[in-house]
mmCIF file of C-alpha atoms in Angstrom:
data_model
loop_
_atom_site.group_PDB
_atom_site.id
_atom_site.type_symbol
_atom_site.label_atom_id
_atom_site.label_comp_id
_atom_site.label_asym_id
_atom_site.label_seq_id
_atom_site.Cartn_x
_atom_site.Cartn_y
_atom_site.Cartn_z
ATOM 1 C CA ASN A 1 6.350 7.610 -31.380
ATOM 2 C CA ALA A 2 3.397 8.611 -29.268
ATOM 3 C CA GLY A 3 3.848 8.615 -25.521
ATOM 4 C CA VAL A 4 1.917 6.573 -22.994
ATOM 5 C CA MET A 5 -1.754 7.247 -23.608
ATOM 6 C CA GLN A 6 -4.285 7.106 -20.833
ATOM 7 C CA ASN A 7 -8.007 7.550 -21.171
ATOM 8 C CA PRO A 8 -10.200 8.974 -20.112
ATOM 9 C CA ARG A 9 -8.368 11.963 -18.646
ATOM 10 C CA HIS A 10 -11.227 12.615 -16.267
ATOM 11 C CA LEU A 11 -13.809 10.122 -15.045
ATOM 12 C CA VAL A 12 -16.756 10.721 -12.738
ATOM 13 C CA ARG A 13 -18.541 7.769 -11.200
ATOM 14 C CA ARG A 14 -21.279 7.445 -8.617
ATOM 15 C CA ARG A 15 -20.678 5.281 -5.581
ATOM 16 C CA GLY A 16 -21.223 1.632 -6.429
ATOM 17 C CA GLN A 17 -20.474 1.960 -10.138
ATOM 18 C CA GLU A 18 -17.524 0.454 -11.952
ATOM 19 C CA ALA A 19 -14.570 2.475 -13.222
ATOM 20 C CA ARG A 20 -12.401 1.325 -16.129
ATOM 21 C CA LEU A 21 -9.132 3.094 -16.786
ATOM 22 C CA ARG A 22 -7.176 2.414 -19.952
ATOM 23 C CA CYS A 23 -3.490 2.656 -20.677
ATOM 24 C CA SER A 24 -1.816 2.195 -24.049
ATOM 25 C CA PRO A 25 1.936 1.810 -23.572
ATOM 26 C CA MET A 26 4.515 3.298 -25.869
ATOM 27 C CA LYS A 27 5.200 1.311 -29.012
ATOM 28 C CA GLY A 28 7.554 -1.553 -28.290
ATOM 29 C CA HIS A 29 6.984 -1.452 -24.543
ATOM 30 C CA SER A 30 5.782 -4.688 -22.962
ATOM 31 C CA HIS A 31 5.960 -3.653 -19.299
ATOM 32 C CA VAL A 32 3.176 -1.616 -17.717
ATOM 33 C CA TYR A 33 2.925 -0.139 -14.209
ATOM 34 C CA TRP A 34 -0.016 1.493 -12.438
ATOM 35 C CA TYR A 35 0.359 4.109 -9.709
ATOM 36 C CA ARG A 36 -2.222 5.943 -7.648
ATOM 37 C CA GLN A 37 -1.923 9.440 -6.229
ATOM 38 C CA LEU A 38 -4.371 10.232 -3.467
ATOM 39 C CA PRO A 39 -4.977 13.902 -2.613
ATOM 40 C CA GLU A 40 -1.987 15.401 -0.789
ATOM 41 C CA GLU A 41 0.011 12.189 -1.205
ATOM 42 C CA GLY A 42 2.837 10.958 -3.413
ATOM 43 C CA LEU A 43 2.376 8.374 -6.136
ATOM 44 C CA LYS A 44 1.983 4.860 -4.742
ATOM 45 C CA PHE A 45 2.810 1.725 -6.727
ATOM 46 C CA MET A 46 -0.148 -0.536 -7.376
ATOM 47 C CA VAL A 47 0.671 -3.218 -9.941
ATOM 48 C CA TYR A 48 3.249 -4.271 -12.513
ATOM 49 C CA LEU A 49 2.209 -6.260 -15.576
ATOM 50 C CA GLN A 50 3.777 -7.761 -18.630
ATOM 51 C CA LYS A 51 1.760 -9.027 -21.553
ATOM 52 C CA GLU A 52 -0.873 -11.415 -20.160
ATOM 53 C CA ASN A 53 0.922 -11.681 -16.787
ATOM 54 C CA ILE A 54 0.720 -9.913 -13.461
ATOM 55 C CA ILE A 55 4.258 -9.679 -12.131
ATOM 56 C CA ASP A 56 3.726 -7.767 -8.901
ATOM 57 C CA GLU A 57 0.407 -6.633 -7.442
ATOM 58 C CA SER A 58 1.665 -5.976 -3.936
ATOM 59 C CA GLY A 59 0.368 -2.391 -3.954
ATOM 60 C CA MET A 60 -3.130 -3.132 -5.158
ATOM 61 C CA PRO A 61 -6.064 -3.401 -2.724
ATOM 62 C CA LYS A 62 -7.178 -6.998 -2.419
ATOM 63 C CA GLU A 63 -10.826 -6.290 -3.105
ATOM 64 C CA ARG A 64 -12.617 -4.437 -5.910
ATOM 65 C CA PHE A 65 -9.414 -3.674 -7.853
ATOM 66 C CA SER A 66 -8.095 -5.698 -10.767
ATOM 67 C CA ALA A 67 -5.705 -5.131 -13.637
ATOM 68 C CA GLU A 68 -4.976 -6.828 -16.917
ATOM 69 C CA PHE A 69 -2.670 -6.388 -19.875
ATOM 70 C CA PRO A 70 -3.953 -8.599 -22.676
ATOM 71 C CA LYS A 71 -1.975 -9.804 -25.651
ATOM 72 C CA GLU A 72 -3.775 -7.262 -27.783
ATOM 73 C CA GLY A 73 -5.070 -3.898 -26.685
ATOM 74 C CA PRO A 74 -4.468 -1.575 -23.767
ATOM 75 C CA SER A 75 -3.909 -2.354 -20.129
ATOM 76 C CA ILE A 76 -7.066 -1.950 -18.047
ATOM 77 C CA LEU A 77 -7.339 -1.016 -14.391
ATOM 78 C CA ARG A 78 -10.817 -1.906 -13.156
ATOM 79 C CA ILE A 79 -12.347 -0.697 -9.925
ATOM 80 C CA GLN A 80 -15.649 -2.285 -8.993
ATOM 81 C CA GLN A 81 -18.227 -0.721 -6.683
ATOM 82 C CA VAL A 82 -16.286 2.508 -6.328
ATOM 83 C CA VAL A 83 -16.283 4.428 -3.052
ATOM 84 C CA ARG A 84 -15.393 8.053 -2.319
ATOM 85 C CA GLY A 85 -11.958 6.983 -1.095
ATOM 86 C CA ASP A 86 -11.101 5.758 -4.600
ATOM 87 C CA SER A 87 -11.070 9.359 -5.835
ATOM 88 C CA ALA A 88 -7.503 9.934 -6.981
ATOM 89 C CA ALA A 89 -5.239 10.372 -9.962
ATOM 90 C CA TYR A 90 -4.215 7.062 -11.526
ATOM 91 C CA PHE A 91 -0.986 7.048 -13.512
ATOM 92 C CA CYS A 92 0.239 4.422 -15.913
ATOM 93 C CA ALA A 93 3.854 3.969 -16.973
ATOM 94 C CA SER A 94 5.485 1.699 -19.526
ATOM 95 C CA SER A 95 9.006 0.514 -20.239
ATOM 96 C CA PRO A 96 10.704 -1.716 -22.795
ATOM 97 C CA GLY A 97 12.358 -3.891 -20.147
ATOM 98 C CA GLU A 98 12.407 -4.771 -16.507
ATOM 99 C CA PHE A 99 15.135 -2.432 -15.281
ATOM 100 C CA THR A 100 14.818 0.383 -17.749
ATOM 101 C CA GLU A 101 13.443 3.892 -17.578
ATOM 102 C CA ALA A 102 9.689 4.063 -17.427
ATOM 103 C CA PHE A 103 7.623 6.677 -19.224
ATOM 104 C CA PHE A 104 4.470 7.962 -17.593
ATOM 105 C CA GLY A 105 1.130 8.924 -19.019
ATOM 106 C CA GLN A 106 -0.824 12.056 -18.136
ATOM 107 C CA GLY A 107 -3.001 10.206 -15.681
ATOM 108 C CA THR A 108 -6.728 9.641 -15.220
ATOM 109 C CA ARG A 109 -8.418 11.693 -12.526
ATOM 110 C CA LEU A 110 -11.231 9.664 -10.998
ATOM 111 C CA THR A 111 -13.880 11.437 -8.975
ATOM 112 C CA VAL A 112 -16.454 9.406 -7.087
ATOM 113 C CA VAL A 113 -19.605 11.318 -6.180
ATOM 114 C CA GLY B 1 9.366 0.953 4.705
ATOM 115 C CA ASP B 2 10.888 3.298 2.175
ATOM 116 C CA SER B 3 9.747 6.914 2.162
ATOM 117 C CA VAL B 4 10.562 10.208 0.473
ATOM 118 C CA THR B 5 9.987 13.659 1.938
ATOM 119 C CA GLN B 6 10.190 16.768 -0.179
ATOM 120 C CA MET B 7 9.490 20.393 0.547
ATOM 121 C CA GLU B 8 5.934 21.588 0.362
ATOM 122 C CA GLY B 9 4.874 23.888 -2.400
ATOM 123 C CA PRO B 10 4.050 25.935 -4.176
ATOM 124 C CA VAL B 11 7.462 27.455 -4.541
ATOM 125 C CA THR B 12 7.328 30.792 -6.335
ATOM 126 C CA LEU B 13 10.494 32.364 -7.769
ATOM 127 C CA SER B 14 11.399 35.091 -10.193
ATOM 128 C CA GLU B 15 13.067 34.263 -13.482
ATOM 129 C CA GLU B 16 16.862 33.793 -13.192
ATOM 130 C CA ALA B 17 16.653 33.037 -9.467
ATOM 131 C CA PHE B 18 18.536 30.123 -7.892
ATOM 132 C CA LEU B 19 16.414 27.073 -7.181
ATOM 133 C CA THR B 20 16.680 24.451 -4.474
ATOM 134 C CA ILE B 21 14.007 21.834 -3.837
ATOM 135 C CA ASN B 22 14.861 19.712 -0.830
ATOM 136 C CA CYS B 23 14.407 15.953 -0.810
ATOM 137 C CA THR B 24 15.315 13.488 1.912
ATOM 138 C CA TYR B 25 14.676 9.783 2.010
ATOM 139 C CA THR B 26 14.463 6.766 4.262
ATOM 140 C CA ALA B 27 15.378 3.420 2.787
ATOM 141 C CA THR B 28 17.129 0.187 3.580
ATOM 142 C CA GLY B 29 20.144 -0.696 1.535
ATOM 143 C CA TYR B 30 21.396 1.492 -1.278
ATOM 144 C CA PRO B 31 18.536 2.899 -3.333
ATOM 145 C CA SER B 32 18.696 4.669 -6.658
ATOM 146 C CA LEU B 33 17.376 8.235 -6.550
ATOM 147 C CA PHE B 34 15.376 10.130 -9.161
ATOM 148 C CA TRP B 35 13.792 13.448 -9.947
ATOM 149 C CA TYR B 36 10.732 13.421 -12.186
ATOM 150 C CA VAL B 37 9.041 16.506 -13.637
ATOM 151 C CA GLN B 38 5.439 16.933 -14.717
ATOM 152 C CA TYR B 39 4.750 19.892 -16.990
ATOM 153 C CA PRO B 40 1.162 21.174 -17.198
ATOM 154 C CA GLY B 41 -1.046 18.740 -19.061
ATOM 155 C CA GLU B 42 1.686 16.129 -19.511
ATOM 156 C CA GLY B 43 2.852 12.904 -17.883
ATOM 157 C CA LEU B 44 5.804 12.520 -15.555
ATOM 158 C CA GLN B 45 9.197 12.639 -17.236
ATOM 159 C CA LEU B 46 12.472 11.459 -15.789
ATOM 160 C CA LEU B 47 14.611 14.563 -15.214
ATOM 161 C CA LEU B 48 17.743 13.031 -13.698
ATOM 162 C CA LYS B 49 18.927 10.161 -11.583
ATOM 163 C CA ALA B 50 21.817 8.902 -9.443
ATOM 164 C CA THR B 51 22.450 5.289 -8.615
ATOM 165 C CA LYS B 52 25.137 5.429 -5.912
ATOM 166 C CA ALA B 53 26.516 7.666 -3.199
ATOM 167 C CA ASP B 54 28.231 10.880 -4.344
ATOM 168 C CA ASP B 55 26.899 10.485 -7.881
ATOM 169 C CA LYS B 56 25.614 13.695 -9.420
ATOM 170 C CA GLY B 57 22.716 13.551 -11.838
ATOM 171 C CA SER B 58 22.265 16.453 -14.227
ATOM 172 C CA ASN B 59 19.991 17.445 -17.088
ATOM 173 C CA LYS B 60 18.667 20.694 -18.603
ATOM 174 C CA GLY B 61 20.686 22.769 -16.111
ATOM 175 C CA PHE B 62 19.289 20.877 -13.110
ATOM 176 C CA GLU B 63 21.586 18.986 -10.765
ATOM 177 C CA ALA B 64 21.209 16.736 -7.728
ATOM 178 C CA THR B 65 23.879 14.928 -5.712
ATOM 179 C CA TYR B 66 23.279 11.646 -3.902
ATOM 180 C CA ARG B 67 24.313 12.333 -0.291
ATOM 181 C CA LYS B 68 24.263 9.135 1.704
ATOM 182 C CA GLU B 69 25.455 10.750 4.942
ATOM 183 C CA THR B 70 22.494 13.134 4.986
ATOM 184 C CA THR B 71 20.119 10.830 3.046
ATOM 185 C CA SER B 72 19.351 13.696 0.708
ATOM 186 C CA PHE B 73 18.999 14.356 -3.016
ATOM 187 C CA HIS B 74 18.270 18.082 -3.296
ATOM 188 C CA LEU B 75 17.429 19.469 -6.732
ATOM 189 C CA GLU B 76 19.211 22.674 -7.789
ATOM 190 C CA LYS B 77 19.320 24.991 -10.764
ATOM 191 C CA GLY B 78 21.380 28.113 -11.037
ATOM 192 C CA SER B 79 19.000 30.245 -13.077
ATOM 193 C CA VAL B 80 15.386 29.223 -13.553
ATOM 194 C CA GLN B 81 13.170 30.092 -16.502
ATOM 195 C CA VAL B 82 9.427 30.490 -16.835
ATOM 196 C CA SER B 83 9.412 27.232 -18.795
ATOM 197 C CA ASP B 84 10.641 25.393 -15.667
ATOM 198 C CA SER B 85 7.240 25.896 -14.058
ATOM 199 C CA ALA B 86 6.036 22.374 -13.283
ATOM 200 C CA VAL B 87 5.554 19.843 -10.503
ATOM 201 C CA TYR B 88 8.754 18.093 -9.412
ATOM 202 C CA PHE B 89 8.738 14.653 -7.804
ATOM 203 C CA CYS B 90 11.610 13.092 -5.903
ATOM 204 C CA ALA B 91 11.632 9.289 -5.951
ATOM 205 C CA LEU B 92 13.712 6.324 -4.931
ATOM 206 C CA SER B 93 13.939 2.742 -6.010
ATOM 207 C CA GLY B 94 15.175 0.030 -3.753
ATOM 208 C CA ARG B 95 15.487 -2.347 -6.658
ATOM 209 C CA SER B 96 18.506 -2.789 -8.800
ATOM 210 C CA GLY B 97 18.331 -0.737 -11.962
ATOM 211 C CA GLY B 98 15.474 1.414 -10.805
ATOM 212 C CA GLY B 99 12.639 -0.387 -12.497
ATOM 213 C CA ALA B 100 9.347 1.431 -12.206
ATOM 214 C CA ASP B 101 7.749 -1.295 -10.121
ATOM 215 C CA GLY B 102 9.894 -0.297 -7.171
ATOM 216 C CA LEU B 103 9.524 3.483 -7.173
ATOM 217 C CA THR B 104 8.566 5.375 -4.012
ATOM 218 C CA PHE B 105 7.578 8.984 -4.683
ATOM 219 C CA GLY B 106 7.419 12.139 -2.647
ATOM 220 C CA LYS B 107 4.260 14.250 -2.723
ATOM 221 C CA GLY B 108 5.596 16.603 -5.373
ATOM 222 C CA THR B 109 6.594 20.257 -5.269
ATOM 223 C CA HIS B 110 4.774 22.743 -7.476
ATOM 224 C CA LEU B 111 7.260 25.287 -8.853
ATOM 225 C CA ILE B 112 6.008 28.584 -10.265
ATOM 226 C CA ILE B 113 8.438 30.886 -12.056
ATOM 227 C CA GLN B 114 7.305 34.451 -12.623
ATOM 228 C CA PRO B 115 8.747 36.610 -15.417
#
């Protein structure tokens, strides 16, 4: 059973471009969580999704950021018109249920130049 | 709001040394407490957890005790190995059951064990 897969591992974007980060949860997991780690900071919760539903997006910036978890395929975190301050490591986690242990991916390191 | 403070790294120790990584928290109510570990090139893994005061979580020789009176959850190991080299994250969840939507993390402590 493969772990949580995130790709790409590293992503470089110029200011104003779009960044798309992908997360494939573990097999059988229907709950996905996105976290962001800014330099010198701890991981911060962004959004919690179940298949085709956003459950909690209280940690996600209101503008330029969006997330989806379609019926088929990976979860996508999309950042439009990236700025230097978006440079961070973005971690995805998945779990089989709402109050169960979550398993994290290796993260995507986004660099905005 | 909730917050977690853990000791700055890197922490460098010799093999077989005693390890303590301090973690203190601020939270309302009665959070669950966790230690996660991230080995080089891998994702975060749950190392141990405690869900109520005075509980002790343990795994792979690591231990941490939930101390409500000092709001602490220090990670300890009696004899570290080179393979313990990793980044360790202390975290809390204010939500029942510790679902990953409610996790608040510390900044992480990079542990380096030298042979």
